[in-house]
């Protein structure tokens, strides 16, 4: 079991705001912060696409509330997936960055259930980003994310359990902090391609980097 100490004040503030206001009321956040001292991060797995034996690994750091990330997934990513991931050339890892509680909520919905729906739900979250984040009201945003989850086939019972899982929320933020600190992530989307960091790129630029890494 992997554990790390969870002490950073900004992270505690984010967790404290992660209570599902629409379901449980404003008091729901309090238990999250009350025991946010040591977190079991082993429950948070990397979300991957492609062959584990692919010669190149791409890690994307992205926020579900980041418009540039939504644009990347609507355009560049689909071409990368078709030409590099699906062909066995690239193993892709999507790592969430939490600038706000709404991005954390979205990640909790995307990971809900057995995790097999993660990328399908993530696609819908990015595609409908402008809709589910509109207005900024926590109750409405929570309801909008529930709708996305149900559209993806999650039951009310599954969503209730995921939305109320404070331990998972703490673990997700802890893993995000650990990964982002190690890889010096300052903004989104950012990419680690075989250990080297890159900022957002067009498909042509991305393909050029991948081809160089692949020796093509």
Tab-separated table of C-alpha atoms in Angstrom:
chain	number	residue	atom	x	y	z
A	1	UNK	CA	0.000	0.000	0.000
A	2	UNK	CA	1.400	3.365	-1.026
A	3	UNK	CA	0.866	6.318	1.286
A	4	UNK	CA	1.981	9.923	1.413
A	5	UNK	CA	1.473	12.712	3.911
A	6	UNK	CA	-1.236	15.134	2.825
A	7	UNK	CA	-0.467	18.541	4.309
A	8	UNK	CA	-0.566	21.246	1.628
A	9	UNK	CA	-3.043	24.000	2.480
A	10	UNK	CA	-4.232	24.598	-1.118
A	11	UNK	CA	-5.030	20.918	-1.459
A	12	UNK	CA	-6.952	20.907	1.793
A	13	UNK	CA	-8.954	23.869	0.557
A	14	UNK	CA	-9.721	22.027	-2.669
A	15	UNK	CA	-10.813	18.919	-0.792
A	16	UNK	CA	-12.932	20.996	1.562
A	17	UNK	CA	-14.779	22.303	-1.479
A	18	UNK	CA	-15.245	18.861	-2.958
A	19	UNK	CA	-18.365	17.937	-1.005
A	20	UNK	CA	-21.255	17.178	-3.328
A	21	UNK	CA	-23.236	20.286	-2.410
A	22	UNK	CA	-26.206	19.345	-4.550
A	23	UNK	CA	-26.633	16.034	-2.754
A	24	UNK	CA	-25.490	16.575	0.794
A	25	UNK	CA	-25.518	20.273	1.607
A	26	UNK	CA	-22.628	22.593	2.511
A	27	UNK	CA	-21.745	20.601	5.644
A	28	UNK	CA	-20.657	17.653	3.456
A	29	UNK	CA	-17.198	19.116	2.971
A	30	UNK	CA	-16.266	19.044	6.648
A	31	UNK	CA	-15.431	15.323	7.045
A	32	UNK	CA	-13.071	15.563	4.072
A	33	UNK	CA	-10.801	18.099	5.729
A	34	UNK	CA	-11.171	16.661	9.203
A	35	UNK	CA	-9.208	13.496	8.470
A	36	UNK	CA	-7.073	14.746	5.586
A	37	UNK	CA	-3.764	13.854	7.219
A	38	UNK	CA	-2.601	10.659	5.561
A	39	UNK	CA	-3.992	9.411	2.293
A	40	UNK	CA	-3.957	5.999	0.652
A	41	UNK	CA	-3.026	6.823	-2.935
A	42	UNK	CA	-3.013	3.212	-4.136
A	43	UNK	CA	-6.736	3.511	-4.968
A	44	UNK	CA	-5.973	5.993	-7.766
A	45	UNK	CA	-4.790	4.249	-10.915
A	46	UNK	CA	-3.346	5.795	-14.073
A	47	UNK	CA	-5.906	5.844	-16.871
A	48	UNK	CA	-4.272	4.470	-19.992
A	49	UNK	CA	-4.940	3.747	-23.639
A	50	UNK	CA	-2.830	1.684	-26.026
A	51	UNK	CA	-0.425	-1.164	-25.701
A	52	UNK	CA	1.649	-1.436	-22.533
A	53	UNK	CA	4.503	-2.484	-24.834
A	54	UNK	CA	4.271	0.588	-27.082
A	55	UNK	CA	7.711	2.082	-27.784
A	56	UNK	CA	6.653	5.627	-26.783
A	57	UNK	CA	4.703	6.769	-23.723
A	58	UNK	CA	2.747	10.030	-23.719
A	59	UNK	CA	1.429	11.444	-20.447
A	60	UNK	CA	-1.100	14.246	-20.728
A	61	UNK	CA	-1.733	16.529	-17.756
A	62	UNK	CA	-5.151	18.104	-18.260
A	63	UNK	CA	-8.004	19.742	-16.387
A	64	UNK	CA	-11.608	18.930	-17.194
A	65	UNK	CA	-12.389	22.651	-16.773
A	66	UNK	CA	-9.594	23.840	-19.090
A	67	UNK	CA	-10.878	25.093	-22.499
A	68	UNK	CA	-7.511	24.428	-24.156
A	69	UNK	CA	-7.691	20.817	-22.949
A	70	UNK	CA	-11.190	20.459	-24.373
A	71	UNK	CA	-9.945	21.828	-27.691
A	72	UNK	CA	-6.997	19.430	-27.695
A	73	UNK	CA	-9.285	16.444	-27.137
A	74	UNK	CA	-11.760	17.580	-29.783
A	75	UNK	CA	-9.091	17.932	-32.424
A	76	UNK	CA	-5.480	16.839	-31.950
A	77	UNK	CA	-6.100	13.883	-29.653
A	78	UNK	CA	-8.434	12.090	-32.036
A	79	UNK	CA	-5.736	12.095	-34.717
A	80	UNK	CA	-3.075	10.941	-32.261
A	81	UNK	CA	-5.337	8.124	-31.138
A	82	UNK	CA	-6.048	6.979	-34.680
A	83	UNK	CA	-2.499	7.202	-35.986
A	84	UNK	CA	-0.363	6.363	-32.963
A	85	UNK	CA	-2.309	4.872	-30.047
A	86	UNK	CA	-4.581	2.501	-31.953
A	87	UNK	CA	-1.648	1.362	-34.113
A	88	UNK	CA	0.424	0.269	-31.107
A	89	UNK	CA	3.041	2.996	-31.387
A	90	UNK	CA	2.055	5.029	-28.314
A	91	UNK	CA	0.874	4.255	-24.801
A	92	UNK	CA	-1.219	7.197	-23.614
A	93	UNK	CA	-1.794	8.188	-19.980
A	94	UNK	CA	-4.340	10.836	-18.979
A	95	UNK	CA	-3.600	12.514	-15.641
A	96	UNK	CA	-6.040	14.984	-14.148
A	97	UNK	CA	-5.069	18.425	-12.874
A	98	UNK	CA	-7.409	20.106	-10.394
A	99	UNK	CA	-7.530	23.889	-10.616
A	100	UNK	CA	-10.918	23.955	-8.897
A	101	UNK	CA	-13.423	21.677	-7.202
A	102	UNK	CA	-15.472	21.298	-10.368
A	103	UNK	CA	-12.568	19.674	-12.180
A	104	UNK	CA	-12.178	17.300	-9.239
A	105	UNK	CA	-15.893	16.458	-9.337
A	106	UNK	CA	-15.631	15.713	-13.051
A	107	UNK	CA	-12.710	13.389	-12.398
A	108	UNK	CA	-14.701	11.566	-9.724
A	109	UNK	CA	-17.536	10.975	-12.197
A	110	UNK	CA	-15.159	9.863	-14.960
A	111	UNK	CA	-13.565	7.312	-12.622
A	112	UNK	CA	-16.901	6.075	-11.292
A	113	UNK	CA	-17.801	2.399	-11.602
A	114	UNK	CA	-15.184	-0.052	-12.756
A	115	UNK	CA	-13.138	2.526	-14.655
A	116	UNK	CA	-13.891	0.932	-18.011
A	117	UNK	CA	-15.999	3.945	-19.027
A	118	UNK	CA	-13.314	6.484	-18.108
A	119	UNK	CA	-12.281	7.675	-21.551
A	120	UNK	CA	-15.833	7.641	-22.887
A	121	UNK	CA	-17.004	9.779	-19.973
A	122	UNK	CA	-13.936	12.012	-20.275
A	123	UNK	CA	-14.773	12.610	-23.933
A	124	UNK	CA	-18.290	13.724	-22.983
A	125	UNK	CA	-16.998	15.945	-20.177
A	126	UNK	CA	-14.630	17.710	-22.567
A	127	UNK	CA	-17.186	17.889	-25.380
A	128	UNK	CA	-19.879	19.399	-23.146
A	129	UNK	CA	-17.526	21.492	-21.025
A	130	UNK	CA	-19.149	24.828	-21.865
A	131	UNK	CA	-22.569	23.401	-21.002
A	132	UNK	CA	-21.931	21.656	-17.681
A	133	UNK	CA	-19.765	24.465	-16.291
A	134	UNK	CA	-22.137	27.268	-17.362
A	135	UNK	CA	-23.173	29.658	-14.619
A	136	UNK	CA	-20.797	28.360	-11.968
A	137	UNK	CA	-23.547	27.266	-9.559
A	138	UNK	CA	-22.283	24.199	-7.623
A	139	UNK	CA	-25.682	22.492	-7.426
A	140	UNK	CA	-26.276	22.891	-11.157
A	141	UNK	CA	-22.777	21.711	-12.050
A	142	UNK	CA	-23.157	18.640	-9.841
A	143	UNK	CA	-26.487	17.871	-11.525
A	144	UNK	CA	-24.985	18.360	-14.986
A	145	UNK	CA	-22.148	15.970	-14.208
A	146	UNK	CA	-24.629	13.401	-12.908
A	147	UNK	CA	-26.459	13.654	-16.216
A	148	UNK	CA	-23.240	12.948	-18.111
A	149	UNK	CA	-22.569	9.957	-15.882
A	150	UNK	CA	-26.055	8.566	-16.396
A	151	UNK	CA	-25.771	9.088	-20.156
A	152	UNK	CA	-22.626	6.944	-20.011
A	153	UNK	CA	-24.554	4.152	-18.295
A	154	UNK	CA	-23.816	4.772	-14.625
A	155	UNK	CA	-26.670	4.133	-12.205
A	156	UNK	CA	-27.927	6.545	-9.566
A	157	UNK	CA	-26.522	4.218	-6.917
A	158	UNK	CA	-23.069	4.233	-8.520
A	159	UNK	CA	-23.072	8.006	-8.847
A	160	UNK	CA	-24.255	8.487	-5.273
A	161	UNK	CA	-21.394	6.334	-4.006
A	162	UNK	CA	-18.770	8.054	-6.167
A	163	UNK	CA	-19.985	11.540	-5.365
A	164	UNK	CA	-19.829	10.889	-1.621
A	165	UNK	CA	-16.405	9.201	-1.630
A	166	UNK	CA	-14.280	11.650	0.328
A	167	UNK	CA	-11.379	9.231	0.653
A	168	UNK	CA	-11.150	8.934	-3.123
A	169	UNK	CA	-11.289	12.705	-3.528
A	170	UNK	CA	-8.395	13.122	-1.102
A	171	UNK	CA	-6.393	10.409	-2.823
A	172	UNK	CA	-6.986	11.935	-6.263
A	173	UNK	CA	-5.723	15.335	-5.135
A	174	UNK	CA	-2.725	13.765	-3.397
A	175	UNK	CA	-1.761	11.835	-6.548
A	176	UNK	CA	-2.235	14.942	-8.689
A	177	UNK	CA	0.057	16.949	-6.412
A	178	UNK	CA	2.707	14.260	-6.336
A	179	UNK	CA	2.749	13.749	-10.107
A	180	UNK	CA	2.539	17.428	-11.022
A	181	UNK	CA	5.318	18.352	-8.614
A	182	UNK	CA	7.600	15.610	-9.903
A	183	UNK	CA	7.013	16.548	-13.547
A	184	UNK	CA	7.013	20.325	-12.884
A	185	UNK	CA	3.585	20.903	-14.399
A	186	UNK	CA	2.722	24.607	-14.527
A	187	UNK	CA	-0.240	24.647	-16.912
A	188	UNK	CA	-2.581	22.534	-18.990
A	189	UNK	CA	-2.491	20.774	-21.257
A	190	UNK	CA	1.102	19.688	-20.712
A	191	UNK	CA	2.717	16.521	-22.001
A	192	UNK	CA	5.536	14.246	-20.902
A	193	UNK	CA	6.732	12.316	-23.935
A	194	UNK	CA	9.272	9.679	-23.017
A	195	UNK	CA	10.400	11.769	-20.068
A	196	UNK	CA	10.566	15.136	-21.853
A	197	UNK	CA	8.067	17.925	-21.144
A	198	UNK	CA	6.155	19.739	-23.882
A	199	UNK	CA	3.471	22.403	-23.891
A	200	UNK	CA	0.330	22.345	-26.040
A	201	UNK	CA	0.976	21.591	-29.719
A	202	UNK	CA	-0.839	21.286	-33.003
A	203	UNK	CA	-1.258	17.807	-34.443
A	204	UNK	CA	1.539	18.425	-36.962
A	205	UNK	CA	3.937	19.424	-34.180
A	206	UNK	CA	2.854	16.512	-32.011
A	207	UNK	CA	3.265	14.026	-34.848
A	208	UNK	CA	6.722	15.397	-35.595
A	209	UNK	CA	7.811	14.821	-31.982
A	210	UNK	CA	6.319	11.321	-31.929
A	211	UNK	CA	7.923	10.383	-35.234
A	212	UNK	CA	11.301	11.536	-33.940
A	213	UNK	CA	10.877	9.475	-30.778
A	214	UNK	CA	9.846	6.493	-32.894
A	215	UNK	CA	12.784	6.931	-35.236
A	216	UNK	CA	10.547	7.399	-38.248
